[in-house]
Amino acid sequence: MRRALFLFTIACSFYQSTEAQNPEFENLRTIDTWLQSNINDNNLSGAVILIADKDNILYSTTKGKSNLESQRDMEVNDYFKIASLSKVITTVAIMKLYEDGNFDLDDPIELYLPIFKDTKVIIEDSSSENYTLESTEKKITIRQLLNQTAGFAYDGPIISKLYKEKSLSFSNPTHESLSSFMKDLSSMPIVHQPGEKFTYGPSTDVLGYLIEVVTGQNLEIYLEQNIFEPLGMASTGFDAHRQSIDKLVRAYSKKGDSLKGINKELDLKKEYKTKVFMAGSGLISTASDYIRFCQMLLNNGIYEDKRILSRKSIEMMTTNQIGGIDYPKGFYPILGKGNKFGFGLNIITENGAFNEFYSEGSYYWEGAYSTTFIIDPKEGFAALMMTQLGGWHSLKVRKDFRKSVYKTLK
């Protein structure tokens, strides 16, 4: 493991802007400098950054405020809405069930979820708002749900209207259970033929429902018993923040020269209990919890001698699973033209544009509020930033975070 590539040691495990005189800390402190600069410029309210190898936390810094209104300082064990970082956790859960022989990846989803048997495809008239529906030419498979080519979309000219008519909300579901939510989702069409394009959408939520049906457990319990408990992620779950609700970090977006709170906060009632477990976006976690998950991925499925997933499953997740399909243009600024999608992850390819310093074969993912990680097996590290910043401005912050990490390499 090329640990010497980092200008930091295990001794700085909980480094908090230490005024170290050792010149070897100079590059290490550039991460602190970058973070503080973004806070000073109102690009971020605050953040927790952790860097680890497969065994140890190599670097940790926490700066800024978790809530600008109350001026509460950010703390390393604060709770974050991890949004689409939930997808990677659900993907691991699915691969675990696949390893155990519960299904094959190319099985039609309707074998296990018959409500999706008659899914239709939207055929739009590009000159108007008219559309027709046609039957799928092929069955939607579990593999297509994993690689986001199944045709499910979060939004679009037609599908957004249909969701609204059905009162389907992915960020704030009002249904009584995941099964009732899925019943309504199954009545919605997909936006293209299965396997034809990459379309980012609620495919992972369908996989969450598959977990419930296959295991006979609700998603919350399955994840807790099979991922969170083995990894020691005691502060991760759909309601993990309820006992310390003041420690939930508030989300902001950049408006002009200042940060404004995003009015999409979770129900802050302590007694509230989540009913619809959204596998693609609903989890709450802390930086110290999620870095353990990243270390497990970096170490090919093992964390502290506990095997969560096989090495071959990790390989499948972290290699191209969409073949010659390209990301749509709207995804280029986020993931880079020429890069590819594995299962739940963006994979850096040899020919991918916007790769910056990244090694070929490294991979990362992000959440809507800028929780983000990158794992580089060649350099032997996982880097995680937990913050709560929405809007298009956040794309540059996420990218600059990754750059600031790579700048510390010799």
CSV table of C-alpha atoms in Angstrom, one decimal:
chain,number,residue,atom,x,y,z
A,1,MET,CA,0.0,0.0,0.0
A,2,ARG,CA,1.6,3.3,-1.1
A,3,ARG,CA,1.0,5.0,2.2
A,4,ALA,CA,4.2,7.0,1.8
A,5,LEU,CA,2.4,8.9,-1.0
A,6,PHE,CA,0.5,10.9,1.6
A,7,LEU,CA,2.3,13.6,3.5
A,8,PHE,CA,0.6,12.6,6.7
A,9,THR,CA,0.8,9.8,9.2
A,10,ILE,CA,-1.4,7.8,11.5
A,11,ALA,CA,-0.3,10.3,14.3
A,12,CYS,CA,-2.4,13.0,12.7
A,13,SER,CA,-5.5,10.8,12.7
A,14,PHE,CA,-7.6,13.5,14.4
A,15,TYR,CA,-5.7,16.5,13.0
A,16,GLN,CA,-7.8,19.7,13.6
A,17,SER,CA,-5.8,22.6,12.0
A,18,THR,CA,-2.8,21.8,14.2
A,19,GLU,CA,-0.1,24.5,14.0
A,20,ALA,CA,2.6,21.9,13.3
A,21,GLN,CA,6.1,23.2,12.6
A,22,ASN,CA,7.2,20.1,10.8
A,23,PRO,CA,7.4,21.1,7.1
A,24,GLU,CA,6.1,17.7,6.0
A,25,PHE,CA,2.6,18.9,7.2
A,26,GLU,CA,2.6,21.8,4.7
A,27,ASN,CA,0.8,19.9,1.9
A,28,LEU,CA,-1.5,18.3,4.5
A,29,ARG,CA,-2.6,21.7,5.6
A,30,THR,CA,-3.6,22.7,2.1
A,31,ILE,CA,-6.8,20.7,2.6
A,32,ASP,CA,-7.5,22.8,5.7
A,33,THR,CA,-6.7,26.0,3.8
A,34,TRP,CA,-8.9,25.0,0.9
A,35,LEU,CA,-11.8,24.2,3.2
A,36,GLN,CA,-11.5,27.3,5.3
A,37,SER,CA,-11.3,29.5,2.1
A,38,ASN,CA,-14.6,28.1,0.9
A,39,ILE,CA,-16.2,28.7,4.2
A,40,ASN,CA,-14.8,32.3,4.3
A,41,ASP,CA,-16.2,32.8,0.7
A,42,ASN,CA,-19.7,31.5,1.7
A,43,ASN,CA,-19.3,28.5,-0.7
A,44,LEU,CA,-19.8,26.1,2.3
A,45,SER,CA,-21.3,26.4,5.7
A,46,GLY,CA,-18.9,23.8,7.0
A,47,ALA,CA,-17.7,20.2,6.4
A,48,VAL,CA,-16.0,17.1,7.8
A,49,ILE,CA,-13.2,15.6,5.7
A,50,LEU,CA,-11.7,12.2,6.3
A,51,ILE,CA,-9.0,10.4,4.4
A,52,ALA,CA,-8.2,6.7,5.1
A,53,ASP,CA,-6.3,3.7,3.9
A,54,LYS,CA,-8.0,0.3,4.3
A,55,ASP,CA,-7.0,0.1,7.9
A,56,ASN,CA,-6.7,3.5,9.4
A,57,ILE,CA,-7.9,7.1,9.4
A,58,LEU,CA,-5.0,9.1,8.0
A,59,TYR,CA,-6.4,12.6,8.2
A,60,SER,CA,-9.4,14.3,9.7
A,61,THR,CA,-10.6,17.9,9.8
A,62,THR,CA,-13.9,19.5,10.8
A,63,LYS,CA,-14.6,23.2,10.1
A,64,GLY,CA,-17.4,25.7,9.9
A,65,LYS,CA,-21.0,25.6,11.2
A,66,SER,CA,-23.6,22.9,11.1
A,67,ASN,CA,-26.3,25.5,11.3
A,68,LEU,CA,-25.7,29.1,10.3
A,69,GLU,CA,-28.8,30.4,12.0
A,70,SER,CA,-27.9,29.0,15.4
A,71,GLN,CA,-24.1,29.3,14.8
A,72,ARG,CA,-23.6,25.8,16.0
A,73,ASP,CA,-20.1,24.5,15.3
A,74,MET,CA,-19.7,21.5,13.0
A,75,GLU,CA,-18.7,18.4,14.8
A,76,VAL,CA,-17.2,15.2,13.5
A,77,ASN,CA,-20.1,13.1,14.7
A,78,ASP,CA,-22.8,15.3,13.2
A,79,TYR,CA,-25.6,13.8,11.0
A,80,PHE,CA,-25.8,14.4,7.3
A,81,LYS,CA,-28.5,13.6,4.7
A,82,ILE,CA,-26.4,11.5,2.4
A,83,ALA,CA,-29.0,11.4,-0.4
A,84,SER,CA,-27.6,9.4,-3.3
A,85,LEU,CA,-24.7,8.0,-1.3
A,86,SER,CA,-27.6,5.7,-0.1
A,87,LYS,CA,-27.5,4.1,-3.5
A,88,VAL,CA,-24.0,2.7,-3.0
A,89,ILE,CA,-25.1,1.1,0.3
A,90,THR,CA,-28.2,-0.5,-1.3
A,91,THR,CA,-26.0,-1.7,-4.1
A,92,VAL,CA,-23.8,-3.6,-1.7
A,93,ALA,CA,-26.9,-5.1,-0.1
A,94,ILE,CA,-28.1,-6.3,-3.5
A,95,MET,CA,-24.8,-7.8,-4.4
A,96,LYS,CA,-24.7,-9.6,-1.0
A,97,LEU,CA,-28.1,-11.2,-1.8
A,98,TYR,CA,-26.9,-12.0,-5.3
A,99,GLU,CA,-23.8,-13.8,-3.8
A,100,ASP,CA,-26.1,-15.8,-1.6
A,101,GLY,CA,-28.0,-17.1,-4.6
A,102,ASN,CA,-31.3,-15.2,-4.1
A,103,PHE,CA,-31.5,-14.2,-7.7
A,104,ASP,CA,-29.4,-13.8,-10.9
A,105,LEU,CA,-28.6,-10.3,-12.1
A,106,ASP,CA,-30.2,-10.9,-15.5
A,107,ASP,CA,-33.4,-12.1,-14.0
A,108,PRO,CA,-36.5,-10.0,-14.9
A,109,ILE,CA,-37.5,-7.9,-11.9
A,110,GLU,CA,-41.1,-9.1,-12.5
A,111,LEU,CA,-40.2,-12.6,-11.3
A,112,TYR,CA,-39.9,-11.1,-7.8
A,113,LEU,CA,-42.0,-8.0,-8.1
A,114,PRO,CA,-45.0,-8.9,-10.3
A,115,ILE,CA,-46.4,-5.4,-10.1
A,116,PHE,CA,-43.8,-4.4,-12.7
A,117,LYS,CA,-44.9,-7.0,-15.2
A,118,ASP,CA,-46.9,-4.6,-17.4
A,119,THR,CA,-44.5,-1.6,-17.4
A,120,LYS,CA,-45.0,0.7,-20.4
A,121,VAL,CA,-42.6,3.0,-22.2
A,122,ILE,CA,-43.3,6.7,-23.0
A,123,ILE,CA,-43.0,7.6,-26.6
A,124,GLU,CA,-42.9,11.4,-26.9
A,125,ASP,CA,-43.9,13.6,-29.7
A,126,SER,CA,-41.0,16.0,-29.9
A,127,SER,CA,-43.1,18.7,-31.5
A,128,SER,CA,-45.7,18.8,-28.7
A,129,GLU,CA,-46.6,17.5,-25.2
A,130,ASN,CA,-48.4,14.5,-26.7
A,131,TYR,CA,-47.2,11.1,-26.0
A,132,THR,CA,-48.2,7.4,-26.4
A,133,LEU,CA,-47.3,4.3,-24.4
A,134,GLU,CA,-45.9,1.1,-25.8
A,135,SER,CA,-45.0,-2.2,-24.2
A,136,THR,CA,-41.4,-2.9,-23.3
A,137,GLU,CA,-39.5,-4.9,-26.0
A,138,LYS,CA,-37.5,-6.7,-23.3
A,139,LYS,CA,-38.0,-7.3,-19.6
A,140,ILE,CA,-36.5,-5.0,-17.0
A,141,THR,CA,-33.7,-6.9,-15.3
A,142,ILE,CA,-32.0,-6.5,-11.9
A,143,ARG,CA,-28.7,-5.7,-13.7
A,144,GLN,CA,-30.4,-2.7,-15.5
A,145,LEU,CA,-31.7,-1.4,-12.2
A,146,LEU,CA,-28.1,-1.6,-10.8
A,147,ASN,CA,-26.5,0.2,-13.8
A,148,GLN,CA,-29.3,2.8,-14.2
A,149,THR,CA,-30.3,1.7,-17.7
A,150,ALA,CA,-33.8,0.3,-16.7
A,151,GLY,CA,-35.6,3.5,-17.9
A,152,PHE,CA,-36.8,4.8,-14.6
A,153,ALA,CA,-36.3,8.6,-14.4
A,154,TYR,CA,-36.6,11.1,-11.6
A,155,ASP,CA,-38.0,13.7,-13.9
A,156,GLY,CA,-38.7,14.7,-17.5
A,157,PRO,CA,-41.3,16.6,-19.6
A,158,ILE,CA,-43.9,13.9,-19.4
A,159,ILE,CA,-43.0,11.7,-16.4
A,160,SER,CA,-42.8,14.7,-14.0
A,161,LYS,CA,-46.4,15.5,-14.7
A,162,LEU,CA,-47.5,11.9,-14.2
A,163,TYR,CA,-45.6,11.7,-10.9
A,164,LYS,CA,-47.4,14.8,-9.7
A,165,GLU,CA,-50.8,13.5,-10.7
A,166,LYS,CA,-50.0,10.4,-8.7
A,167,SER,CA,-48.6,12.4,-5.7
A,168,LEU,CA,-45.3,10.5,-6.1
A,169,SER,CA,-42.4,12.3,-4.3
A,170,PHE,CA,-39.0,10.7,-4.1
A,171,SER,CA,-37.6,13.3,-1.6
A,172,ASN,CA,-40.7,13.5,0.7
A,173,PRO,CA,-42.9,10.4,0.2
A,174,THR,CA,-46.3,10.5,1.9
A,175,HIS,CA,-47.2,6.8,1.5
A,176,GLU,CA,-47.7,4.5,4.4
A,177,SER,CA,-45.0,2.0,3.3
A,178,LEU,CA,-42.5,1.2,0.7
A,179,SER,CA,-44.8,-1.4,-0.8
A,180,SER,CA,-47.6,1.1,-1.2
A,181,PHE,CA,-45.1,3.6,-2.8
A,182,MET,CA,-44.0,0.9,-5.2
A,183,LYS,CA,-47.5,0.0,-6.2
A,184,ASP,CA,-48.0,3.6,-7.4
A,185,LEU,CA,-44.5,3.7,-9.0
A,186,SER,CA,-45.2,0.5,-10.9
A,187,SER,CA,-48.2,2.1,-12.5
A,188,MET,CA,-45.9,4.8,-14.1
A,189,PRO,CA,-44.2,4.3,-17.4
A,190,ILE,CA,-40.4,4.3,-18.0
A,191,VAL,CA,-38.8,6.9,-20.3
A,192,HIS,CA,-37.1,4.5,-22.8
A,193,GLN,CA,-36.7,0.8,-23.6
A,194,PRO,CA,-34.8,-1.2,-20.9
A,195,GLY,CA,-31.1,-1.3,-21.5
A,196,GLU,CA,-31.1,1.4,-24.2
A,197,LYS,CA,-29.8,4.4,-22.4
A,198,PHE,CA,-28.3,5.6,-19.1
A,199,THR,CA,-31.1,7.4,-17.2
A,200,TYR,CA,-30.6,8.4,-13.6
A,201,GLY,CA,-33.7,7.7,-11.5
A,202,PRO,CA,-35.4,5.6,-8.8
A,203,SER,CA,-34.1,2.3,-10.0
A,204,THR,CA,-32.3,1.8,-6.6
A,205,ASP,CA,-35.5,2.4,-4.8
A,206,VAL,CA,-37.0,-0.5,-6.7
A,207,LEU,CA,-34.0,-2.6,-5.6
A,208,GLY,CA,-34.7,-1.6,-2.0
A,209,TYR,CA,-38.2,-3.1,-2.4
A,210,LEU,CA,-36.6,-6.2,-4.0
A,211,ILE,CA,-34.6,-6.6,-0.8
A,212,GLU,CA,-37.7,-6.4,1.3
A,213,VAL,CA,-39.6,-9.0,-0.8
A,214,VAL,CA,-36.7,-11.4,-1.1
A,215,THR,CA,-35.7,-11.3,2.6
A,216,GLY,CA,-39.1,-10.9,4.2
A,217,GLN,CA,-37.6,-8.0,6.2
A,218,ASN,CA,-38.1,-4.3,5.9
A,219,LEU,CA,-35.1,-2.5,4.3
A,220,GLU,CA,-34.1,-0.7,7.5
A,221,ILE,CA,-33.7,-4.0,9.4
A,222,TYR,CA,-31.9,-5.8,6.6
A,223,LEU,CA,-29.3,-2.9,6.2
A,224,GLU,CA,-28.8,-2.7,9.9
A,225,GLN,CA,-28.2,-6.4,10.4
A,226,ASN,CA,-26.1,-7.0,7.3
A,227,ILE,CA,-24.2,-3.8,6.8
A,228,PHE,CA,-24.4,-1.3,9.6
A,229,GLU,CA,-23.8,-3.6,12.5
A,230,PRO,CA,-20.9,-5.5,11.0
A,231,LEU,CA,-19.2,-2.3,10.0
A,232,GLY,CA,-19.9,-0.6,13.3
A,233,MET,CA,-22.0,2.1,11.6
A,234,ALA,CA,-24.2,2.8,14.7
A,235,SER,CA,-25.1,6.3,13.5
A,236,THR,CA,-26.5,5.3,10.1
A,237,GLY,CA,-30.1,4.7,9.2
A,238,PHE,CA,-33.3,6.3,8.1
A,239,ASP,CA,-34.0,7.8,11.5
A,240,ALA,CA,-30.5,7.7,12.9
A,241,HIS,CA,-30.5,11.3,13.9
A,242,ARG,CA,-33.8,11.2,16.0
A,243,GLN,CA,-32.1,10.9,19.4
A,244,SER,CA,-29.9,13.9,18.8
A,245,ILE,CA,-31.9,15.8,16.3
A,246,ASP,CA,-30.0,19.1,16.9
A,247,LYS,CA,-27.0,17.4,15.4
A,248,LEU,CA,-28.5,17.2,12.0
A,249,VAL,CA,-26.6,19.5,9.7
A,250,ARG,CA,-28.7,22.0,7.8
A,251,ALA,CA,-28.6,22.1,4.0
A,252,TYR,CA,-27.8,25.3,2.1
A,253,SER,CA,-27.4,26.6,-1.5
A,254,LYS,CA,-25.4,29.5,-2.8
A,255,LYS,CA,-27.5,32.6,-3.7
A,256,GLY,CA,-25.4,35.5,-4.9
A,257,ASP,CA,-22.6,36.0,-2.3
A,258,SER,CA,-24.4,34.2,0.5
A,259,LEU,CA,-25.8,30.8,1.6
A,260,LYS,CA,-29.5,30.3,1.9
A,261,GLY,CA,-31.2,27.5,3.7
A,262,ILE,CA,-32.9,24.9,1.5
A,263,ASN,CA,-36.5,24.4,2.5
A,264,LYS,CA,-36.4,20.7,2.1
A,265,GLU,CA,-35.6,19.8,5.7
A,266,LEU,CA,-36.5,16.5,7.2
A,267,ASP,CA,-39.3,16.3,9.7
A,268,LEU,CA,-37.5,17.4,12.8
A,269,LYS,CA,-39.9,15.8,15.3
A,270,LYS,CA,-38.0,13.4,17.6
A,271,GLU,CA,-40.9,11.0,17.7
A,272,TYR,CA,-41.3,10.9,13.9
A,273,LYS,CA,-40.7,7.5,12.3
A,274,THR,CA,-39.9,6.9,8.7
A,275,LYS,CA,-42.5,4.8,6.9
A,276,VAL,CA,-41.1,4.7,3.3
A,277,PHE,CA,-37.5,3.5,3.2
A,278,MET,CA,-36.1,5.2,0.1
A,279,ALA,CA,-33.1,3.0,-0.8
A,280,GLY,CA,-31.8,5.5,-3.3
A,281,SER,CA,-31.8,8.7,-1.2
A,282,GLY,CA,-33.2,8.3,2.3
A,283,LEU,CA,-30.3,7.4,4.6
A,284,ILE,CA,-28.7,9.6,7.3
A,285,SER,CA,-25.1,9.0,8.3
A,286,THR,CA,-22.0,10.5,9.9
A,287,ALA,CA,-18.5,11.0,8.4
A,288,SER,CA,-17.0,8.5,10.9
A,289,ASP,CA,-19.6,5.9,9.9
A,290,TYR,CA,-19.4,6.3,6.1
A,291,ILE,CA,-15.6,6.2,6.0
A,292,ARG,CA,-15.8,2.7,7.4
A,293,PHE,CA,-18.1,1.8,4.4
A,294,CYS,CA,-15.5,3.3,2.1
A,295,GLN,CA,-12.7,1.4,3.7
A,296,MET,CA,-14.6,-1.8,3.2
A,297,LEU,CA,-14.9,-1.0,-0.5
A,298,LEU,CA,-11.2,-0.1,-0.8
A,299,ASN,CA,-10.3,-3.4,0.9
A,300,ASN,CA,-12.3,-5.5,-1.5
A,301,GLY,CA,-15.2,-6.2,0.8
A,302,ILE,CA,-13.4,-6.5,4.1
A,303,TYR,CA,-13.4,-4.2,7.1
A,304,GLU,CA,-11.5,-5.1,10.3
A,305,ASP,CA,-11.4,-8.8,9.3
A,306,LYS,CA,-15.2,-8.9,8.7
A,307,ARG,CA,-16.1,-10.0,5.2
A,308,ILE,CA,-19.1,-7.9,4.0
A,309,LEU,CA,-18.9,-8.7,0.3
A,310,SER,CA,-16.6,-10.8,-2.0
A,311,ARG,CA,-13.8,-9.3,-4.0
A,312,LYS,CA,-15.5,-10.3,-7.2
A,313,SER,CA,-18.6,-8.4,-6.3
A,314,ILE,CA,-16.5,-5.3,-5.7
A,315,GLU,CA,-14.9,-5.8,-9.0
A,316,MET,CA,-18.3,-5.9,-10.7
A,317,MET,CA,-19.4,-2.7,-9.0
A,318,THR,CA,-16.2,-0.9,-10.0
A,319,THR,CA,-15.9,-1.8,-13.6
A,320,ASN,CA,-17.9,-0.6,-16.7
A,321,GLN,CA,-21.4,-2.1,-16.6
A,322,ILE,CA,-23.0,0.0,-19.3
A,323,GLY,CA,-20.8,-1.0,-22.3
A,324,GLY,CA,-20.8,1.5,-25.1
A,325,ILE,CA,-23.6,3.6,-23.6
A,326,ASP,CA,-22.5,7.1,-22.7
A,327,TYR,CA,-23.7,9.4,-20.0
A,328,PRO,CA,-26.3,12.0,-21.1
A,329,LYS,CA,-24.9,15.5,-21.7
A,330,GLY,CA,-26.4,16.7,-18.4
A,331,PHE,CA,-24.1,14.3,-16.6
A,332,TYR,CA,-20.9,15.4,-18.2
A,333,PRO,CA,-20.1,18.2,-15.7
A,334,ILE,CA,-20.8,15.8,-12.8
A,335,LEU,CA,-19.1,12.5,-13.9
A,336,GLY,CA,-17.0,13.4,-16.9
A,337,LYS,CA,-17.6,12.5,-20.6
A,338,GLY,CA,-16.1,9.2,-21.4
A,339,ASN,CA,-16.3,7.8,-17.9
A,340,LYS,CA,-18.5,4.8,-17.2
A,341,PHE,CA,-21.0,3.6,-14.7
A,342,GLY,CA,-20.5,0.4,-12.7
A,343,PHE,CA,-23.1,-0.6,-10.1
A,344,GLY,CA,-23.9,2.5,-8.1
A,345,LEU,CA,-20.5,4.2,-8.9
A,346,ASN,CA,-18.9,6.4,-11.5
A,347,ILE,CA,-15.8,4.7,-12.9
A,348,ILE,CA,-12.7,6.7,-14.1
A,349,THR,CA,-11.6,5.3,-17.5
A,350,GLU,CA,-8.5,5.8,-19.5
A,351,ASN,CA,-10.3,7.9,-22.1
A,352,GLY,CA,-12.6,9.7,-19.7
A,353,ALA,CA,-12.6,13.5,-19.9
A,354,PHE,CA,-12.4,15.8,-16.8
A,355,ASN,CA,-10.4,13.1,-15.0
A,356,GLU,CA,-8.1,15.7,-13.4
A,357,PHE,CA,-5.6,13.9,-11.2
A,358,TYR,CA,-7.7,10.7,-10.8
A,359,SER,CA,-6.1,7.3,-11.4
A,360,GLU,CA,-7.7,5.1,-14.0
A,361,GLY,CA,-9.9,2.6,-12.1
A,362,SER,CA,-10.7,5.0,-9.3
A,363,TYR,CA,-14.3,5.6,-8.6
A,364,TYR,CA,-16.6,8.0,-6.8
A,365,TRP,CA,-20.2,8.9,-6.1
A,366,GLU,CA,-22.0,12.0,-4.7
A,367,GLY,CA,-25.2,13.0,-3.0
A,368,ALA,CA,-27.5,15.9,-3.9
A,369,TYR,CA,-26.2,17.9,-0.8
A,370,SER,CA,-22.6,17.3,-1.8
A,371,THR,CA,-21.8,14.3,0.4
A,372,THR,CA,-19.1,12.7,-1.7
A,373,PHE,CA,-16.3,10.2,-1.7
A,374,ILE,CA,-13.6,9.0,-4.0
A,375,ILE,CA,-11.7,5.7,-3.7
A,376,ASP,CA,-8.4,5.2,-5.5
A,377,PRO,CA,-7.2,1.6,-5.3
A,378,LYS,CA,-3.9,2.4,-7.1
A,379,GLU,CA,-2.9,5.1,-4.6
A,380,GLY,CA,-4.5,3.2,-1.8
A,381,PHE,CA,-6.9,5.7,-0.2
A,382,ALA,CA,-10.5,6.7,0.3
A,383,ALA,CA,-11.4,10.3,0.8
A,384,LEU,CA,-14.8,11.5,2.1
A,385,MET,CA,-16.3,14.9,2.4
A,386,MET,CA,-19.5,15.4,4.4
A,387,THR,CA,-21.3,18.7,3.9
A,388,GLN,CA,-24.8,19.9,3.0
A,389,LEU,CA,-24.6,22.1,-0.1
A,390,GLY,CA,-27.2,21.9,-2.9
A,391,GLY,CA,-27.4,23.6,-6.3
A,392,TRP,CA,-25.2,23.7,-9.4
A,393,HIS,CA,-22.6,25.7,-7.6
A,394,SER,CA,-21.9,22.6,-5.5
A,395,LEU,CA,-20.4,20.7,-8.5
A,396,LYS,CA,-17.3,22.9,-8.5
A,397,VAL,CA,-16.9,22.5,-4.7
A,398,ARG,CA,-17.1,18.7,-5.0
A,399,LYS,CA,-14.6,18.6,-7.8
A,400,ASP,CA,-12.2,21.0,-6.0
A,401,PHE,CA,-12.4,18.8,-2.9
A,402,ARG,CA,-11.1,15.8,-4.9
A,403,LYS,CA,-8.3,18.0,-6.4
A,404,SER,CA,-7.3,19.2,-2.9
A,405,VAL,CA,-6.8,15.6,-1.8
A,406,TYR,CA,-4.7,14.6,-4.8
A,407,LYS,CA,-2.5,17.7,-4.3
A,408,THR,CA,-1.2,16.1,-1.1
A,409,LEU,CA,0.4,13.2,-2.9
A,410,LYS,CA,4.2,13.3,-3.4
